[in-house]
Coordinates of N, CA and C in Angstrom, one line a residue:
X30 N -18.8 17.4 -1.5 CA -18.2 17.0 -0.1 C -16.9 18.1 0.0
X31 N -16.8 18.9 -0.8 CA -15.9 20.0 -0.7 C -14.2 19.5 -0.6
X32 N -13.3 20.0 -0.1 CA -12.0 19.4 -0.2 C -11.9 18.7 1.4
X33 N -13.0 18.0 1.9 CA -12.6 17.5 2.9 C -12.5 16.1 2.8
X34 N -11.3 15.7 3.3 CA -10.6 14.1 3.0 C -11.5 13.3 3.8
X35 N -11.8 11.8 3.3 CA -12.7 11.2 3.8 C -11.6 10.6 5.3
X36 N -12.5 9.8 6.1 CA -12.2 9.5 7.2 C -10.7 8.3 7.1
X37 N -10.9 7.9 6.1 CA -9.6 6.9 5.9 C -8.3 7.7 5.9
X38 N -8.7 8.8 5.2 CA -7.1 9.4 4.6 C -6.6 10.4 6.1
X39 N -7.5 10.3 7.1 CA -6.9 10.7 8.1 C -6.2 9.7 9.2
X40 N -6.5 8.6 8.6 CA -5.6 7.7 9.4 C -4.2 7.3 8.9
X41 N -3.2 6.8 10.3 CA -1.9 6.8 9.8 C -1.4 5.7 8.8
X42 N -0.6 6.0 7.9 CA -0.2 5.3 7.1 C 1.1 4.3 7.6
X43 N 1.7 3.5 7.2 CA 2.6 2.6 8.0 C 3.9 3.5 8.5
X44 N 3.9 4.7 7.7 CA 5.3 5.3 8.1 C 4.6 6.3 9.4
X45 N 3.4 6.3 9.7 CA 3.0 7.2 11.0 C 2.4 8.3 10.4
X46 N 2.7 8.9 9.3 CA 2.1 10.1 8.7 C 0.5 9.8 8.2
X47 N -0.2 10.7 8.2 CA -1.7 10.5 7.7 C -1.6 10.4 6.3
X48 N -2.5 9.6 6.1 CA -2.7 9.2 4.4 C -2.6 10.4 3.5
X49 N -3.4 11.4 3.9 CA -3.6 12.7 3.4 C -2.3 13.3 3.0
X50 N -1.5 13.6 4.1 CA -0.3 14.0 3.9 C 0.6 13.5 2.6
X51 N 0.8 12.1 2.7 CA 1.4 11.2 1.7 C 0.9 11.5 0.4
X52 N -0.4 11.5 0.2 CA -1.1 11.6 -1.1 C -0.8 13.0 -1.4
X53 N -0.7 13.9 -0.7 CA -0.5 15.5 -1.3 C 0.8 15.5 -1.6
X54 N 2.0 14.6 -1.5 CA 3.0 14.8 -1.7 C 3.3 14.8 -3.3
X55 N 2.5 14.0 -3.9 CA 2.5 14.0 -5.4 C 1.6 13.5 -6.1
X56 N 1.3 13.5 -7.5 CA 0.2 12.8 -8.1 C 0.5 11.5 -8.3
X57 N -0.7 10.8 -8.4 CA -1.0 9.2 -8.7 C 0.2 8.9 -9.8
X58 N 1.2 7.8 -10.0 CA 1.8 7.6 -11.0 C 1.5 6.1 -11.3
X59 N 1.2 5.9 -12.7 CA 1.1 4.4 -13.1 C 2.7 3.8 -13.5
X60 N 2.5 2.8 -13.0 CA 3.8 2.0 -13.2 C 3.4 1.4 -14.5
X61 N 4.6 0.4 -15.0 CA 4.7 -0.2 -16.4 C 3.5 -1.2 -16.4
X62 N 3.0 -1.8 -15.3 CA 2.2 -2.9 -15.4 C 0.6 -2.3 -15.5
X63 N 0.6 -0.9 -15.3 CA -0.9 -0.1 -15.7 C -1.7 0.0 -14.2
X64 N -0.8 -0.2 -13.0 CA -1.5 0.1 -11.8 C -0.7 1.5 -11.4
X65 N -1.7 2.1 -10.1 CA -0.8 3.3 -9.6 C -0.2 2.6 -8.7
X66 N 0.9 3.1 -8.7 CA 2.0 2.8 -7.4 C 2.3 4.0 -6.4
X67 N 3.6 4.0 -5.7 CA 3.8 5.0 -4.8 C 2.8 5.1 -3.6
X68 N 2.8 6.4 -3.0 CA 1.9 6.3 -1.9 C 0.3 6.1 -2.3
X69 N 0.2 6.7 -3.6 CA -1.8 6.3 -3.8 C -1.8 4.8 -4.1
X70 N -0.9 4.1 -4.7 CA -0.9 2.7 -4.7 C -1.0 2.0 -3.3
X71 N 0.0 2.5 -2.6 CA -0.3 1.8 -1.0 C -1.4 2.2 -0.5
X72 N -1.9 3.5 -0.3 CA -3.2 3.9 0.1 C -4.5 3.1 -0.2
X73 N -4.6 2.8 -1.6 CA -5.4 2.1 -2.0 C -5.3 0.5 -1.3
X74 N -4.2 0.2 -1.3 CA -4.1 -1.1 -1.0 C -4.4 -1.4 0.5
X75 N -4.1 -0.3 1.2 CA -4.7 -0.5 2.9 C -6.1 -0.1 2.9
X76 N -6.6 1.1 1.9 CA -7.8 1.0 1.9 C -8.6 -0.3 1.6
X77 N -8.4 -1.1 0.7 CA -8.8 -2.4 0.4 C -9.2 -3.4 1.5
X78 N -7.5 -3.4 2.0 CA -7.7 -4.4 3.4 C -8.5 -3.9 4.7
X79 N -8.4 -2.4 4.7 CA -9.5 -2.0 5.8 C -10.7 -2.5 5.6
X80 N -11.2 -2.4 4.4 CA -12.8 -2.7 3.9 C -13.0 -4.4 4.2
X81 N -11.9 -5.2 3.9 CA -12.0 -6.7 4.2 C -12.0 -6.9 5.6
X82 N -11.3 -6.3 6.3 CA -10.9 -6.6 7.7 C -12.2 -6.0 8.5
X83 N -13.0 -4.9 7.9 CA -14.0 -4.1 8.8 C -15.2 -4.2 7.6
X84 N -15.9 -5.6 7.6 CA -16.9 -5.9 6.6 C -18.2 -5.0 6.7
X85 N -18.3 -4.4 8.0 CA -19.4 -3.6 8.6 C -19.0 -2.2 8.4
X86 N -17.8 -1.6 7.6 CA -17.4 -0.3 7.6 C -18.2 0.8 7.3
X87 N -19.3 0.4 6.8 CA -20.5 1.5 6.5 C -21.2 2.0 7.5
X88 N -21.2 1.3 8.5 CA -21.8 1.6 9.8 C -20.7 2.3 10.8
X89 N -19.4 2.4 10.4 CA -18.6 3.1 11.1 C -18.6 4.5 10.8
X90 N -18.4 5.5 11.9 CA -18.3 7.1 11.8 C -17.2 7.3 10.7
X91 N -17.8 8.2 9.9 CA -16.9 8.6 8.7 C -17.1 7.8 7.3
X92 N -17.6 6.7 7.5 CA -17.6 5.8 6.3 C -19.1 5.5 5.5
X93 N -19.9 6.3 6.3 CA -21.4 6.1 5.7 C -21.6 6.5 4.4
X94 N -21.1 7.5 3.8 CA -21.3 7.5 2.3 C -20.4 7.0 1.4
X95 N -19.2 6.6 1.7 CA -18.0 6.4 1.1 C -17.2 5.2 2.0
X96 N -16.8 4.0 1.2 CA -16.0 3.3 2.0 C -14.5 3.9 1.6
X97 N -13.5 3.4 2.5 CA -12.0 3.8 2.3 C -11.7 3.8 0.9
X98 N -11.8 2.8 -0.1 CA -11.4 2.8 -1.3 C -12.0 4.0 -2.4
X99 N -13.4 4.1 -1.8 CA -14.0 5.3 -2.6 C -13.5 6.8 -2.2
X100 N -13.1 6.8 -0.9 CA -12.8 8.0 -0.4 C -11.4 8.3 -1.2
X101 N -10.4 7.4 -1.4 CA -9.1 7.5 -2.0 C -9.4 8.1 -3.3
X102 N -10.6 7.4 -4.0 CA -10.7 7.8 -5.5 C -11.3 9.4 -5.5
X103 N -12.2 9.5 -4.6 CA -12.7 10.7 -4.4 C -11.6 12.0 -4.1
X104 N -10.6 11.6 -3.3 CA -9.7 12.6 -2.9 C -8.9 13.0 -4.1
X105 N -8.6 11.8 -5.0 CA -7.8 12.1 -6.1 C -8.7 12.8 -7.1
X106 N -10.0 12.9 -7.1 CA -10.6 13.8 -8.1 C -10.7 15.0 -7.5
X107 N -10.5 15.3 -6.2 CA -10.7 16.7 -5.4 C -9.3 17.3 -5.8
X108 N -8.1 16.5 -5.9 CA -6.8 17.0 -6.1 C -6.6 17.3 -7.5
X109 N -7.5 17.2 -8.3 CA -7.3 17.4 -9.6 C -6.9 16.0 -10.6
X110 N -6.9 15.2 -10.1 CA -6.5 13.8 -10.8 C -7.5 12.9 -11.2
X111 N -8.7 13.6 -11.8 CA -9.7 12.9 -12.2 C -9.4 12.0 -13.3
X112 N -8.4 12.0 -13.9 CA -8.0 11.2 -14.9 C -7.4 10.0 -14.4
X113 N -7.0 9.8 -13.5 CA -6.4 8.7 -12.5 C -7.6 7.8 -12.1
X114 N -8.8 8.2 -11.8 CA -9.9 7.5 -11.0 C -10.0 6.2 -11.8
X115 N -9.9 6.0 -13.0 CA -10.3 4.6 -13.4 C -9.3 3.7 -13.1
X116 N -7.9 4.2 -13.0 CA -6.9 3.2 -12.8 C -6.9 2.9 -11.4
X117 N -7.3 3.9 -10.4 CA -7.3 3.7 -9.0 C -8.4 2.6 -9.0
X118 N -9.4 2.5 -9.7 CA -10.6 1.6 -9.5 C -9.9 0.3 -9.9
X119 N -8.9 0.2 -10.8 CA -8.6 -1.2 -11.3 C -7.5 -1.5 -10.1
X120 N -6.7 -0.6 -9.2 CA -6.1 -1.0 -8.5 C -7.1 -1.7 -7.3
X121 N -8.2 -1.2 -7.1 CA -9.2 -1.4 -5.9 C -9.6 -3.0 -6.4
X122 N -10.0 -3.2 -7.6 CA -10.6 -4.5 -8.0 C -9.5 -5.5 -7.8
X123 N -8.5 -5.4 -8.6 CA -7.3 -6.5 -8.4 C -6.9 -6.8 -7.0
X124 N -6.6 -5.7 -6.4 CA -6.3 -5.7 -5.0 C -7.4 -6.7 -4.2
X125 N -8.6 -6.3 -4.2 CA -9.6 -7.2 -3.3 C -9.3 -8.5 -3.9
X126 N -9.2 -8.9 -5.1 CA -9.3 -10.3 -5.6 C -8.1 -10.9 -5.0
X127 N -6.9 -10.2 -5.0 CA -5.5 -10.9 -4.3 C -5.7 -11.0 -3.0
X128 N -6.1 -10.1 -2.3 CA -6.5 -10.5 -0.8 C -7.4 -11.6 -0.4
X129 N -8.2 -11.8 -1.2 CA -9.6 -12.6 -1.1 C -8.8 -14.0 -1.4
X130 N -7.7 -14.1 -2.2 CA -7.0 -15.2 -2.5 C -6.0 -15.4 -1.8
X131 N -5.6 -14.6 -0.6 CA -4.7 -14.5 0.4 C -3.4 -13.8 0.1
X132 N -3.1 -13.2 -1.2 CA -1.9 -12.5 -1.7 C -2.2 -11.0 -1.0
X133 N -1.2 -10.9 -0.4 CA -1.2 -9.5 0.5 C -0.3 -8.5 -0.3
X134 N 0.3 -9.1 -1.5 CA 1.3 -8.1 -2.1 C 0.7 -7.1 -2.8
X135 N 1.4 -5.9 -3.0 CA 0.9 -4.9 -3.6 C 0.6 -5.2 -5.1
X136 N -0.3 -4.5 -5.6 CA -0.7 -5.0 -7.4 C 0.4 -4.2 -8.3
X137 N 0.8 -3.2 -7.6 CA 1.9 -2.2 -8.5 C 3.2 -2.9 -8.3
X138 N 4.2 -2.2 -9.2 CA 5.5 -2.7 -9.1 C 6.3 -1.6 -7.8
X139 N 6.9 -2.1 -7.4 CA 7.6 -1.3 -6.2 C 8.7 -0.6 -6.8
X140 N 9.0 0.4 -6.5 CA 10.4 1.1 -7.2 C 11.3 0.8 -5.8
X141 N 12.6 0.4 -6.2 CA 13.5 0.2 -5.2 C 13.6 1.2 -4.1
X142 N 13.5 1.0 -2.8 CA 13.6 2.2 -1.8 C 12.4 3.0 -1.7
X143 N 11.5 3.0 -2.6 CA 10.6 3.9 -2.5 C 9.4 3.7 -1.7
X144 N 9.2 2.5 -1.3 CA 8.2 2.0 -0.4 C 8.6 1.7 1.0
X145 N 7.9 2.2 1.8 CA 8.2 1.9 3.2 C 7.6 0.6 3.7
X146 N 6.9 -0.1 2.6 CA 6.3 -1.7 3.2 C 7.3 -2.5 3.3
X147 N 8.1 -2.4 2.4 CA 9.2 -3.6 2.3 C 10.6 -2.9 2.3
X148 N 11.4 -3.1 3.2 CA 12.6 -2.5 3.0 C 13.6 -3.3 2.4
X149 N 14.3 -2.6 1.1 CA 15.1 -3.4 0.4 C 16.6 -2.7 0.7
X150 N 17.3 -3.8 1.5 CA 18.6 -3.3 1.9 C 19.3 -4.6 1.4
X151 N 20.2 -4.4 0.4 CA 20.9 -5.2 -0.2 C 22.4 -5.8 0.8
X152 N 22.2 -7.0 0.8 CA 23.4 -7.9 1.4 C 23.3 -7.5 2.9
X153 N 22.1 -8.1 3.5 CA 21.8 -7.7 5.0 C 23.2 -8.4 5.8
X154 N 23.6 -7.7 6.5 CA 24.6 -8.4 7.4 C 24.0 -9.3 8.5
X155 N 24.8 -10.5 8.7 CA 24.4 -11.4 9.5 C 23.2 -12.6 9.0
X156 N 23.3 -12.4 7.9 CA 22.2 -13.4 7.2 C 23.1 -14.5 6.5
X157 N 22.8 -15.8 6.7 CA 23.5 -16.9 6.1 C 25.1 -17.1 6.8
X158 N 25.8 -18.3 6.8 CA 26.9 -18.2 7.2 C 28.1 -17.3 6.8
X159 N 28.7 -17.2 7.5 CA 29.7 -15.7 7.0 C 30.8 -16.8 6.2
X160 N 31.3 -15.9 5.3 CA 32.2 -16.3 3.9 C 33.3 -17.1 4.9
X161 N 33.9 -18.3 4.2 CA 34.9 -18.9 4.6 C 34.9 -19.7 5.7
X162 N 33.7 -19.9 6.2 CA 33.2 -21.3 7.4 C 33.5 -22.3 6.4
X163 N 34.4 -23.1 7.2 CA 34.5 -24.7 6.6 C 33.1 -25.4 6.5
X164 N 32.6 -26.0 5.3 CA 31.4 -26.6 5.4 C 31.4 -27.8 5.7
X165 N 30.7 -28.5 6.9 CA 30.2 -29.6 7.3 C 31.2 -30.0 8.3
X166 N 32.1 -29.0 9.0 CA 32.7 -29.5 10.0 C 32.0 -29.6 11.4
X167 N 31.8 -30.6 11.9 CA 30.8 -30.8 13.1 C 31.8 -30.1 14.1
X168 N 30.7 -29.3 14.8 CA 31.2 -28.5 16.0 C 31.9 -29.2 17.1
X169 N 32.8 -28.5 17.8 CA 33.7 -29.2 18.6 C 34.4 -30.5 18.2
X170 N 34.6 -30.6 17.1 CA 35.3 -31.9 16.5 C 36.7 -32.1 17.3
X171 N 37.2 -33.2 17.7 CA 38.5 -33.3 18.2 C 39.6 -33.0 17.2

């Protein structure tokens, strides 16, 4: 296949950049729970989601030989991360099981602020009553 990344890797990640660019920014890293996290983990998550949302993906252009998840694993191998393929396959399996149960969460542990999927902003302004509000005072009480 050469170094031609699969069709899925040319699609845009949630950040707007193509997955291929994100994956090339660093090697797949395994988190403490034994899953691949970071861009590789996110890419696999969305690849599995794509497969479940497009059950006939094998008839779509660019997916005849390999589904999105397979393309992620193949790309890891092409990038010299062959040792990570088994872990990525584990990501794929568990993600598929989770999504089929209606759990859309990532299987890997997200590092604070590292993921674009869920912004972690401590103490959002405007959430909940402002401090110092008297509790239970009816509005417009005489």
